[in-house]
DNA sequence: CATGAATGAGGCTTCATTCAT
DNA sequence: CATGAATGAAGCCTCATTCAT
């Protein structure tokens, strides 16, 4: 990996840690620089501004996630199994990436996020198409896309957040039961 | 209403508007004062600090919501109808209070909210007890409290947020269908 | 004089001193504040920004000058005497206000001055009208206004600048001779 | 032309453009480098510092001008014609070199120019000597050198600046009339 | 000679909070 | 109770200059 990516990555990684820990506005650029082991000025060589750094971090995290949702050869599974797999993929990603999870939640609920929330429409398109196919195949309730999304992935995320926060311990048994409940809800009819 | 409450309320109301619009850290105290029609100094007569003002706003909003969840004589209804009523109460509160909704989300996802997230355990206790009763009565799946909460109210909030953001139009038909799906998921067995 | 004007004036006066001494970009706001005996923040209570502070200073200096050009009951004098009086007014103002002179020159030759160089058209109008009247009365050569302006006041300023810089010693004898030369040049025919 | 001069010249030429456009302190070295098509580091191979680059540019421009003032075989003309020729040379140089004109004005009115304003005494000496000769020959009023300079060349420059700024349109007719006025003023007695 | 990433001091500006009136 | 001028610490960002490659 070229050095240049090394430093840029170090900044992004450190930013993620600190932003989650302290929040956007309690994380001075100078602190990010210090923790990343670089000078204060160099950040502006890689990112236009603090805001742009955060946006870039958001884009990168989001790209990663979207790439993983359909992982595990989901397309080869049939109806309910595929559904269950996507659901589990989502849940597991979020649980195993607590910082990314908290960052996304913080970012997406901040007022200045509104400018780029639809940047990912094109990347998430495959998932939407897959859901549409499931609906047409009669594997899923005929509800608006956003609601189906919320019922499945939104809930996976909420569950992961609670697990991260330590409010609950999601054992495999519970996970099994929960996914059963979800699927029952999403089934057509 | 005494003048004192008037001024305090004006500050809180203005703060809600501005915090939702601009975010916590892009809302100077001086702006809150100006928009509320009071002087900058007087805010510190009613609130210890900016942080305390925000916390107080959070407490007030949260108190309101919790008081309404069990409204409509929920306790007199039986199982599923009660469940449905609580769910609808929640959804409707959030949809009809967009600023409060956005404020809560922003606050609860900010790192400095962690200090008071459990302030309301005592107030929300009645709801939890009611849910426990439903579980014992066999009206609800035997899942951890937090998960049941997330599945019902969490989803109502998510739905309301999407409606607020304009991502979806939740017609009465959809609402009906959705609540049916939710309830099917929550049913025992 | 109310205190508020006192402090605002102190800032403007200190700014003039320092800007002339060090130039616009070698005069930090913090230095202006320190020398004016105020805190760094308060400057922004009176002026929007550093640029606005400088613009305001320019406006104030320019207002003063314009007010003095026609001083001394110039309007009551006839042709050449009036002309001579205006010329001397100009010269004397600039010589006796070296800081203002250097500031104006510095400002008007800086690229970011272009935004407000015509702010004073309305204030200088009386002078222009007076010159027009002189031309019609046959007391002055029939040249474009700007050239007449340059030949008289422009030269008075240049002379004053050289005197300020110490390049020359303008004795009363020289001043007399010079004004004679100027007037000869401006005479009609 | 060797490549070395090429690159040095490119830097100076670009610097002139940008300094006039943006001012000394809004023209980063990195911008000069980029626009000149060279790297940021290499500028320091040709110039000690930013200040030295600007000084060098000033010296170069000034050298050019001085060389041209006495152009056109002025020395072969007699009194008034020579005077007129020098005046026109000056005016024409400035009008046809707007960037150089603005740069000089900006530089000479900036406080950090004071360090080198007398660098050119030796180069401008021939002009001064020529003026002295004119005075002795009775072709010019017996005024201090600086004042004669200001009355003739200073005014030519002012006129050129106004023409550059678009404030006036100097037609040949006007130019003729103006030079006549100037000469009348400079005539002895 | 040439590059451009890297440094870090320093500038402008904001804003929570205080306090004299 | 009320005002709003005042403070000053702290944040974001720029940029002249250096130096490893």
mmCIF file of N, CA and C (backbone and C1' of nucleotides) in Angstrom, chain E residues 4-20:
data_model
loop_
_atom_site.group_PDB
_atom_site.id
_atom_site.type_symbol
_atom_site.label_atom_id
_atom_site.label_comp_id
_atom_site.label_asym_id
_atom_site.label_seq_id
_atom_site.Cartn_x
_atom_site.Cartn_y
_atom_site.Cartn_z
ATOM 1 P P DG E 4 4.433 17.201 -8.618
ATOM 2 O "O5'" DG E 4 4.038 16.970 -7.097
ATOM 3 C "C5'" DG E 4 4.418 15.763 -6.441
ATOM 4 C "C4'" DG E 4 4.273 15.950 -4.941
ATOM 5 C "C3'" DG E 4 3.104 16.849 -4.514
ATOM 6 O "O3'" DG E 4 2.676 16.451 -3.221
ATOM 7 C "C1'" DG E 4 5.053 17.753 -3.711
ATOM 8 P P DA E 5 1.378 15.600 -3.053
ATOM 9 O "O5'" DA E 5 1.694 14.857 -1.678
ATOM 10 C "C5'" DA E 5 2.654 13.812 -1.659
ATOM 11 C "C4'" DA E 5 3.437 13.842 -0.357
ATOM 12 C "C3'" DA E 5 2.573 13.970 0.894
ATOM 13 O "O3'" DA E 5 3.217 13.200 1.911
ATOM 14 C "C1'" DA E 5 4.063 15.810 0.791
ATOM 15 P P DA E 6 2.450 13.026 3.305
ATOM 16 O "O5'" DA E 6 3.164 14.136 4.180
ATOM 17 C "C5'" DA E 6 4.543 13.983 4.499
ATOM 18 C "C4'" DA E 6 5.006 15.169 5.312
ATOM 19 C "C3'" DA E 6 4.083 15.560 6.464
ATOM 20 O "O3'" DA E 6 4.753 15.297 7.684
ATOM 21 C "C1'" DA E 6 4.815 17.468 5.228
ATOM 22 P P DT E 7 4.055 15.619 9.041
ATOM 23 O "O5'" DT E 7 4.622 17.058 9.391
ATOM 24 C "C5'" DT E 7 6.022 17.280 9.320
ATOM 25 C "C4'" DT E 7 6.330 18.734 9.594
ATOM 26 C "C3'" DT E 7 5.632 19.305 10.827
ATOM 27 O "O3'" DT E 7 6.622 19.780 11.709
ATOM 28 C "C1'" DT E 7 5.394 20.760 8.958
ATOM 29 P P DG E 8 6.414 19.745 13.260
ATOM 30 O "O5'" DG E 8 5.965 21.231 13.570
ATOM 31 C "C5'" DG E 8 6.743 22.317 13.058
ATOM 32 C "C4'" DG E 8 5.945 23.595 13.161
ATOM 33 C "C3'" DG E 8 5.002 23.678 14.374
ATOM 34 O "O3'" DG E 8 4.922 25.046 14.775
ATOM 35 C "C1'" DG E 8 3.758 23.964 12.448
ATOM 36 P P DA E 9 5.294 25.382 16.252
ATOM 37 O "O5'" DA E 9 5.605 26.945 16.127
ATOM 38 C "C5'" DA E 9 6.363 27.414 15.022
ATOM 39 C "C4'" DA E 9 5.629 28.540 14.292
ATOM 40 C "C3'" DA E 9 4.911 29.514 15.222
ATOM 41 O "O3'" DA E 9 5.126 30.827 14.718
ATOM 42 C "C1'" DA E 9 3.362 28.634 13.657
ATOM 43 P P DG E 10 4.744 32.059 15.644
ATOM 44 O "O5'" DG E 10 3.468 32.635 14.877
ATOM 45 C "C5'" DG E 10 3.506 32.770 13.470
ATOM 46 C "C4'" DG E 10 2.097 33.042 12.961
ATOM 47 C "C3'" DG E 10 1.271 33.939 13.895
ATOM 48 O "O3'" DG E 10 0.547 34.856 13.098
ATOM 49 C "C1'" DG E 10 0.097 31.979 13.424
ATOM 50 P P DG E 11 0.108 36.232 13.712
ATOM 51 O "O5'" DG E 11 -1.190 36.491 12.842
ATOM 52 C "C5'" DG E 11 -1.171 36.208 11.443
ATOM 53 C "C4'" DG E 11 -2.557 35.853 10.976
ATOM 54 C "C3'" DG E 11 -3.636 36.628 11.717
ATOM 55 O "O3'" DG E 11 -4.438 37.405 10.827
ATOM 56 C "C1'" DG E 11 -4.117 34.287 11.726
ATOM 57 P P DC E 12 -5.499 38.342 11.469
ATOM 58 O "O5'" DC E 12 -6.809 37.460 11.252
ATOM 59 C "C5'" DC E 12 -7.146 37.031 9.940
ATOM 60 C "C4'" DC E 12 -8.450 36.247 9.978
ATOM 61 C "C3'" DC E 12 -9.618 37.038 10.575
ATOM 62 O "O3'" DC E 12 -10.772 36.781 9.777
ATOM 63 C "C1'" DC E 12 -9.252 35.063 11.851
ATOM 64 P P DT E 13 -12.075 37.664 10.054
ATOM 65 O "O5'" DT E 13 -12.840 36.726 11.084
ATOM 66 C "C5'" DT E 13 -13.136 35.383 10.685
ATOM 67 C "C4'" DT E 13 -13.638 34.587 11.851
ATOM 68 C "C3'" DT E 13 -14.814 35.198 12.611
ATOM 69 O "O3'" DT E 13 -15.948 34.412 12.316
ATOM 70 C "C1'" DT E 13 -13.212 34.198 14.067
ATOM 71 P P DT E 14 -17.347 34.795 12.987
ATOM 72 O "O5'" DT E 14 -17.462 33.727 14.176
ATOM 73 C "C5'" DT E 14 -17.153 32.387 13.884
ATOM 74 C "C4'" DT E 14 -17.331 31.561 15.137
ATOM 75 C "C3'" DT E 14 -18.634 31.845 15.882
ATOM 76 O "O3'" DT E 14 -19.154 30.577 16.260
ATOM 77 C "C1'" DT E 14 -16.798 32.139 17.343
ATOM 78 P P DC E 15 -20.674 30.433 16.651
ATOM 79 O "O5'" DC E 15 -20.595 30.347 18.227
ATOM 80 C "C5'" DC E 15 -19.618 29.494 18.797
ATOM 81 C "C4'" DC E 15 -19.545 29.725 20.278
ATOM 82 C "C3'" DC E 15 -20.861 30.207 20.896
ATOM 83 O "O3'" DC E 15 -21.024 29.574 22.137
ATOM 84 C "C1'" DC E 15 -19.146 31.696 21.438
ATOM 85 P P DA E 16 -22.425 28.948 22.496
ATOM 86 O "O5'" DA E 16 -22.178 28.489 23.986
ATOM 87 C "C5'" DA E 16 -21.156 27.553 24.260
ATOM 88 C "C4'" DA E 16 -20.460 27.901 25.558
ATOM 89 C "C3'" DA E 16 -21.389 28.112 26.745
ATOM 90 O "O3'" DA E 16 -20.769 27.562 27.905
ATOM 91 C "C1'" DA E 16 -20.159 30.103 26.346
ATOM 92 P P DT E 17 -21.589 27.513 29.233
ATOM 93 O "O5'" DT E 17 -21.189 28.874 29.931
ATOM 94 C "C5'" DT E 17 -19.812 29.104 30.232
ATOM 95 C "C4'" DT E 17 -19.605 30.528 30.673
ATOM 96 C "C3'" DT E 17 -20.532 31.035 31.786
ATOM 97 O "O3'" DT E 17 -19.712 31.315 32.896
ATOM 98 C "C1'" DT E 17 -20.194 32.675 30.125
ATOM 99 P P DT E 18 -20.336 31.719 34.276
ATOM 100 O "O5'" DT E 18 -19.850 33.242 34.414
ATOM 101 C "C5'" DT E 18 -18.532 33.564 34.030
ATOM 102 C "C4'" DT E 18 -18.336 35.069 34.036
ATOM 103 C "C3'" DT E 18 -18.925 35.781 35.251
ATOM 104 O "O3'" DT E 18 -17.958 36.722 35.679
ATOM 105 C "C1'" DT E 18 -19.755 36.764 33.289
ATOM 106 P P DC E 19 -17.965 37.281 37.149
ATOM 107 O "O5'" DC E 19 -18.386 38.800 36.924
ATOM 108 C "C5'" DC E 19 -17.810 39.526 35.844
ATOM 109 C "C4'" DC E 19 -18.534 40.855 35.680
ATOM 110 C "C3'" DC E 19 -19.184 41.383 36.968
ATOM 111 O "O3'" DC E 19 -19.103 42.803 36.925
ATOM 112 C "C1'" DC E 19 -20.825 41.140 35.334
ATOM 113 P P DA E 20 -18.529 43.547 38.222
ATOM 114 O "O5'" DA E 20 -18.609 45.066 37.740
ATOM 115 C "C5'" DA E 20 -18.064 45.431 36.477
ATOM 116 C "C4'" DA E 20 -19.011 46.365 35.729
ATOM 117 C "C3'" DA E 20 -19.608 47.506 36.552
ATOM 118 O "O3'" DA E 20 -19.680 48.665 35.737
ATOM 119 C "C1'" DA E 20 -21.351 46.167 35.694
#
